[in-house]
PDB file of C-alpha atoms in Angstrom:
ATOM      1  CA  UNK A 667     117.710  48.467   8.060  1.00 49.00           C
ATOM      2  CA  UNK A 668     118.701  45.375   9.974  1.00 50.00           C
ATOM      3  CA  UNK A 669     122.266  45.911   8.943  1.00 49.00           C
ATOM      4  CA  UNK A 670     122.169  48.956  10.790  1.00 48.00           C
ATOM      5  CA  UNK A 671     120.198  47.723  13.904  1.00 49.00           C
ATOM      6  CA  UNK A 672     122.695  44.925  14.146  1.00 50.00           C
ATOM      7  CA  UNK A 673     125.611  47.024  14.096  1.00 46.00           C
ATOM      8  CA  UNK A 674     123.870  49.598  16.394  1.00 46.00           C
ATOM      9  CA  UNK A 675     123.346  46.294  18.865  1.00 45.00           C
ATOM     10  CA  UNK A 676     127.013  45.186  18.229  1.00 42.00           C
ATOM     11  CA  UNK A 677     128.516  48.759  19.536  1.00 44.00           C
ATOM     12  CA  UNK A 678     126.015  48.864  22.420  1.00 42.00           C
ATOM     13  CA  UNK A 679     126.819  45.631  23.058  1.00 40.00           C
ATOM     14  CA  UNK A 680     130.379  46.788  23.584  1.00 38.00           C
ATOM     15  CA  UNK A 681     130.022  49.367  25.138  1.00 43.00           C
ATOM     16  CA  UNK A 682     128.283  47.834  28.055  1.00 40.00           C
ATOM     17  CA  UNK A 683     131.128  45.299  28.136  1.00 38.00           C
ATOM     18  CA  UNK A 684     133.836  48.207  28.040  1.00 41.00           C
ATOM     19  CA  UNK A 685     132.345  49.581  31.403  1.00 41.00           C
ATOM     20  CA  UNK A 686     131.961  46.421  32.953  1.00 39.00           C
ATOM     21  CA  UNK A 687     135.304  45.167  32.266  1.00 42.00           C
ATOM     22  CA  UNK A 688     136.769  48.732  32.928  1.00 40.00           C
ATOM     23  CA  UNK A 689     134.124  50.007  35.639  1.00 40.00           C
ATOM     24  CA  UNK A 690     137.354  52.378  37.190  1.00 38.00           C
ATOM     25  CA  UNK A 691     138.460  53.913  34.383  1.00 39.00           C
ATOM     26  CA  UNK A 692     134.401  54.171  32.852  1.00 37.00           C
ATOM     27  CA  UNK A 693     134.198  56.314  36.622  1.00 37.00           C
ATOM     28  CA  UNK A 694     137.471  57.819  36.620  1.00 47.00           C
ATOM     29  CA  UNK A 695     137.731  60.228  34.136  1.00 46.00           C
ATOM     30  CA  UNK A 696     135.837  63.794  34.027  1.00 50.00           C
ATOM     31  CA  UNK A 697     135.752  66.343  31.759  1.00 57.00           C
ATOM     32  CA  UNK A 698     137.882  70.087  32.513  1.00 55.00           C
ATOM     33  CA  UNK A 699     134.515  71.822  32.804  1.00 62.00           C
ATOM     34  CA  UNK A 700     133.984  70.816  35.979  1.00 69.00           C
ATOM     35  CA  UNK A 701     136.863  72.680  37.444  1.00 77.00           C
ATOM     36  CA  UNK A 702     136.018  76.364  38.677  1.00 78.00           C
ATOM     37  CA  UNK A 703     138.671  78.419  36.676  1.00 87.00           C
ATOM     38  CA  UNK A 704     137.763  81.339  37.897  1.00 89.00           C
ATOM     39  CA  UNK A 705     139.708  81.276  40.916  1.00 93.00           C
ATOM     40  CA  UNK A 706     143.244  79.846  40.825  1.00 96.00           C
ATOM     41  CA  UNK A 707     144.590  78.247  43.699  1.00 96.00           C
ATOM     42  CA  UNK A 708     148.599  77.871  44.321  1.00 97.00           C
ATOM     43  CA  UNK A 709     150.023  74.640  46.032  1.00 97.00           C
ATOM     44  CA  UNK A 710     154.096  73.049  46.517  1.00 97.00           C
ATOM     45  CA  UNK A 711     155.105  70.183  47.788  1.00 98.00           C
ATOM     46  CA  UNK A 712     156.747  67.132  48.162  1.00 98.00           C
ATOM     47  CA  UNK A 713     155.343  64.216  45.244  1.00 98.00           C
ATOM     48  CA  UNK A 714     153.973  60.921  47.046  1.00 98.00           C
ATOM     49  CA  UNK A 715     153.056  59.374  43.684  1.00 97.00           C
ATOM     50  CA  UNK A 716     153.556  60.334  40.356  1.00 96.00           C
ATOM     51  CA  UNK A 717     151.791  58.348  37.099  1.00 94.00           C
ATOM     52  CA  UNK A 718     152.610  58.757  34.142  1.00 88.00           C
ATOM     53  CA  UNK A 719     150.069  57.305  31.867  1.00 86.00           C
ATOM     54  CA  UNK A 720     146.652  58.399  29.167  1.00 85.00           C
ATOM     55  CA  UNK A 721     144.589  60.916  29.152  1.00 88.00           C
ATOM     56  CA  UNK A 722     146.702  63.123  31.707  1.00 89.00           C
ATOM     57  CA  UNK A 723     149.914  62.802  34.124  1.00 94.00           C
ATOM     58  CA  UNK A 724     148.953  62.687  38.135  1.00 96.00           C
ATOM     59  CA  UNK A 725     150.804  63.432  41.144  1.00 97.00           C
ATOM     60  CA  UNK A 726     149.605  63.049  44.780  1.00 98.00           C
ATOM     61  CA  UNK A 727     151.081  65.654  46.221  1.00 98.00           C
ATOM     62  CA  UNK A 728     151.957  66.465  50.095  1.00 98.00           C
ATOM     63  CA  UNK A 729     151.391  70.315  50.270  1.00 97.00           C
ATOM     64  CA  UNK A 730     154.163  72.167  52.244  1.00 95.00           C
ATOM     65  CA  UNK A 731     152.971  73.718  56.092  1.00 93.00           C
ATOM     66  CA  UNK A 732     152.626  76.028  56.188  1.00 94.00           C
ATOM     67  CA  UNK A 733     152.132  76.985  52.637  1.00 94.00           C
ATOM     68  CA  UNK A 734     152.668  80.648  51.496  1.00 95.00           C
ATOM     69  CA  UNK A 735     152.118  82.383  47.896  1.00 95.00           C
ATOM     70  CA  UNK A 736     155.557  83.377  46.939  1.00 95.00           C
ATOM     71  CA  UNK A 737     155.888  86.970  46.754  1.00 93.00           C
ATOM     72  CA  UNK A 738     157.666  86.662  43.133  1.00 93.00           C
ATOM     73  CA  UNK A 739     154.919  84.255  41.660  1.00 93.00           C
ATOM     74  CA  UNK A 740     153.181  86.992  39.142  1.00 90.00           C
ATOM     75  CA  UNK A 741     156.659  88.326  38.173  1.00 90.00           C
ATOM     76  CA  UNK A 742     157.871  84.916  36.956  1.00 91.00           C
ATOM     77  CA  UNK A 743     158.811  84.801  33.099  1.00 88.00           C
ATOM     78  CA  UNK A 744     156.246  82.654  31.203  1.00 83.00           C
ATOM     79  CA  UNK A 745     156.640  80.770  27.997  1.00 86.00           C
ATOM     80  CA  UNK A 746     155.133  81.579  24.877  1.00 87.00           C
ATOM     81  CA  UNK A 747     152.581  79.139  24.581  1.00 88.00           C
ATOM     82  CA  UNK A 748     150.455  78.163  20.963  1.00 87.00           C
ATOM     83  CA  UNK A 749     146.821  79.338  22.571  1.00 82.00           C
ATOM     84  CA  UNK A 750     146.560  82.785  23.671  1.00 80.00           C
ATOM     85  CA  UNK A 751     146.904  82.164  27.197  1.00 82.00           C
ATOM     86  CA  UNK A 752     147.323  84.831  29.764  1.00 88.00           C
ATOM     87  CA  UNK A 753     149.603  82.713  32.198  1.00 88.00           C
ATOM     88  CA  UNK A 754     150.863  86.060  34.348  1.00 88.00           C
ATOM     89  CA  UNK A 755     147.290  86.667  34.758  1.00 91.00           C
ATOM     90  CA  UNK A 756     146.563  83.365  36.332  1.00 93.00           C
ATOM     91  CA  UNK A 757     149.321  83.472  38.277  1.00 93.00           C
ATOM     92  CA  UNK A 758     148.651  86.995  39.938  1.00 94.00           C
ATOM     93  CA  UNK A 759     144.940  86.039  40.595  1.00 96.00           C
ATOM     94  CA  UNK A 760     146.200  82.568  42.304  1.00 97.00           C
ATOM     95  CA  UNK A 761     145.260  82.228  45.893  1.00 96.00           C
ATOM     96  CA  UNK A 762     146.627  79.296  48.933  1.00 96.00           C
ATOM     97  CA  UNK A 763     143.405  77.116  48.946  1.00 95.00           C
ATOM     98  CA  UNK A 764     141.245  76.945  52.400  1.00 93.00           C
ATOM     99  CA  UNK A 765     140.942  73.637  51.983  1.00 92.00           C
ATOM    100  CA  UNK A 766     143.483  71.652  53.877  1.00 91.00           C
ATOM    101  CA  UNK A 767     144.319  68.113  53.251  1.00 95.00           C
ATOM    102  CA  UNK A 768     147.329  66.009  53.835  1.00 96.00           C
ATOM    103  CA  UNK A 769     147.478  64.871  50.240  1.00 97.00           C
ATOM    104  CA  UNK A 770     146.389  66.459  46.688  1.00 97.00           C
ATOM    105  CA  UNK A 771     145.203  64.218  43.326  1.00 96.00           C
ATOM    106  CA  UNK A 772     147.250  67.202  40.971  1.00 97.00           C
ATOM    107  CA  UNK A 773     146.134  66.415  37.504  1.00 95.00           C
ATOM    108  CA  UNK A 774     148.995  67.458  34.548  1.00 96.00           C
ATOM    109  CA  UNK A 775     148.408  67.917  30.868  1.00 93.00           C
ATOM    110  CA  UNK A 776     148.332  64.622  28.738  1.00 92.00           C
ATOM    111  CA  UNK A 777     151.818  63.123  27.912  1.00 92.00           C
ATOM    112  CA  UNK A 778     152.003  64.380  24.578  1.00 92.00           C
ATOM    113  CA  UNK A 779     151.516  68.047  25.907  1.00 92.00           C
ATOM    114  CA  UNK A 780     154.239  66.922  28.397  1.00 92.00           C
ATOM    115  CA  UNK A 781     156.676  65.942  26.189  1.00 93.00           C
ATOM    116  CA  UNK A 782     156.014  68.634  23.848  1.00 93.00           C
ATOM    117  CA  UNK A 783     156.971  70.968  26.795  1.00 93.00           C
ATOM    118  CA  UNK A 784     160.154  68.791  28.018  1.00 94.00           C
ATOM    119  CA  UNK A 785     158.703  67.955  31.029  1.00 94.00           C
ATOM    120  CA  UNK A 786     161.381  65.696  33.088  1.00 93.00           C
ATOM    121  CA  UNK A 787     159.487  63.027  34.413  1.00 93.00           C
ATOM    122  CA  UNK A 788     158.143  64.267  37.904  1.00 96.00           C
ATOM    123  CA  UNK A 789     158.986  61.043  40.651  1.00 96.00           C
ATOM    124  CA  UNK A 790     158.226  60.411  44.141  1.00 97.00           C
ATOM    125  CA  UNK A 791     159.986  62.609  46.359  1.00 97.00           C
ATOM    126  CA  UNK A 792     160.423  65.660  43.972  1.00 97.00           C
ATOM    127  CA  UNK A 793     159.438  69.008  45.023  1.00 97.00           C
ATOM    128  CA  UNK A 794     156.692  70.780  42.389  1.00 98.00           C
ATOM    129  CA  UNK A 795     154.241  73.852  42.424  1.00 97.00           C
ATOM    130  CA  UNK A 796     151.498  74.326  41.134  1.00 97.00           C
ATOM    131  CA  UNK A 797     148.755  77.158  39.709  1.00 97.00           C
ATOM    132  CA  UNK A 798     145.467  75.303  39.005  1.00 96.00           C
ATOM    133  CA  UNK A 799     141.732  74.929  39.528  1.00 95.00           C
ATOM    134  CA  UNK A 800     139.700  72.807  42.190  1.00 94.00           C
ATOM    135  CA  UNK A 801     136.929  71.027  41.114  1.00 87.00           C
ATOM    136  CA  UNK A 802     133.878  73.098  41.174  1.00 82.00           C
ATOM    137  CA  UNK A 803     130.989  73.077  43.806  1.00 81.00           C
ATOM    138  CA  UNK A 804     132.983  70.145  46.161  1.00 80.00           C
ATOM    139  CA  UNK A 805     135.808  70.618  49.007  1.00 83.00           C
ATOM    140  CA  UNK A 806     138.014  68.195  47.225  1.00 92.00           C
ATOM    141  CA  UNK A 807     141.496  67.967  47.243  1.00 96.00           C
ATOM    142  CA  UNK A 808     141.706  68.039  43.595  1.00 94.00           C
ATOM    143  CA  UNK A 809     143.275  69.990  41.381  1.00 95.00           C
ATOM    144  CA  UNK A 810     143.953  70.564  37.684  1.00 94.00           C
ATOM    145  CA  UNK A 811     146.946  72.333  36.555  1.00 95.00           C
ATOM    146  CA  UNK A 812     147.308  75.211  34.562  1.00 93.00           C
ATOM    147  CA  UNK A 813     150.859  76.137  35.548  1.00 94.00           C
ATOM    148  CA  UNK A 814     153.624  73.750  36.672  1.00 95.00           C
ATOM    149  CA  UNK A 815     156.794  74.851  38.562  1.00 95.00           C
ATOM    150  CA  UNK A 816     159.280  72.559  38.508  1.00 95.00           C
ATOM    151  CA  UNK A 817     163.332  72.867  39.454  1.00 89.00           C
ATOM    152  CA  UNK A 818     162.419  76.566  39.074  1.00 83.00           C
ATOM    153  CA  UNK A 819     161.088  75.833  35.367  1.00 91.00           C
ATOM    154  CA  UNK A 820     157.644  77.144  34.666  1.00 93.00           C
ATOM    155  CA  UNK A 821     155.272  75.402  32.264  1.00 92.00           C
ATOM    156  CA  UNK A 822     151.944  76.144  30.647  1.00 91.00           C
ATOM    157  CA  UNK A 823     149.836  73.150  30.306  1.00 91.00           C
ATOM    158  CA  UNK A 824     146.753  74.564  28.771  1.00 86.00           C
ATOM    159  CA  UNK A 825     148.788  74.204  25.101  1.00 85.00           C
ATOM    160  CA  UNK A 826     151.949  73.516  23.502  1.00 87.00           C
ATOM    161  CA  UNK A 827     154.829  75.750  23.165  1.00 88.00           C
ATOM    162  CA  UNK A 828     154.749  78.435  20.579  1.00 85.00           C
TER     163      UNK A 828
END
């Protein structure tokens, strides 16, 4: 019994430290249940920042003014993917969000998923599009990404590539 208390001590113990040490990235992260997917929202622009690091890719994106829903977007070919997700869907329900801000937080898949998919590295200055969700229940300019247009190359996020 005190074996156990002691190691139950030892990983609160650590814990606590974690956060402290780490308070940003303790804050940072949130899980994708807090996005409202049932409306999709369509953004391109030019990249301000891109990182590349764990648990997803980000971009800060500059949305383009004035931003229109390509006609084509719905009719775009989409890649078999290894869940059973209905990309074309998403894309014909996606809406330009009222929310306008000078810069987006876009969050990508994690870089595994990326580099499953071939993903070129997305840099500053690169021009991307995007199908994804805001967060819900707050006017943020956040978004995660179900669909990512890039060099005219559409990707599914949500899995791998069948």
């Amino acid at each position: 019994m005190i074996l156990i208390n002691r190691r139950q001590s030892m990983q609160s113990w650590l814990g606590i430290v974690a956060a402290c040490a780490f308070p940003t990235m303790a804050r940072a992260h949130h899980g994708w249940s807090s996005f409202n997917d049932s409306q999709p929202f369509y953004l391109e622009g030019v990249v301000r920042n891109a990182r590349w690091q764990n648990p997803h890719a980000e971009l800060e994106l500059a949305p383009r003014t004035p931003l229109m829903l390509p006609a084509d977007l719905a009719k775009r070919s989409v890649p078999a993917q290894t869940n059973p997700v209905d990309v074309a869907s998403v894309m014909a329900k996606a809406r330009v969000p009222e929310l306008s801000a000078p810069l987006w937080t876009i969050e990508l898949a994690p870089l595994t998923r990326m580099e499953q998919w071939k993903v070129p590295q997305i840099k500053a200055g690169d021009m991307v599009a995007v199908v994804g969700y805001m967060l819900a229940g707050t006017p943020k300019p956040l978004m995660r990404v179900e669909v990512l247009l890039v060099a005219d190359k559409l990707y599914g996020l949500r899995s791998s590539p069948a």
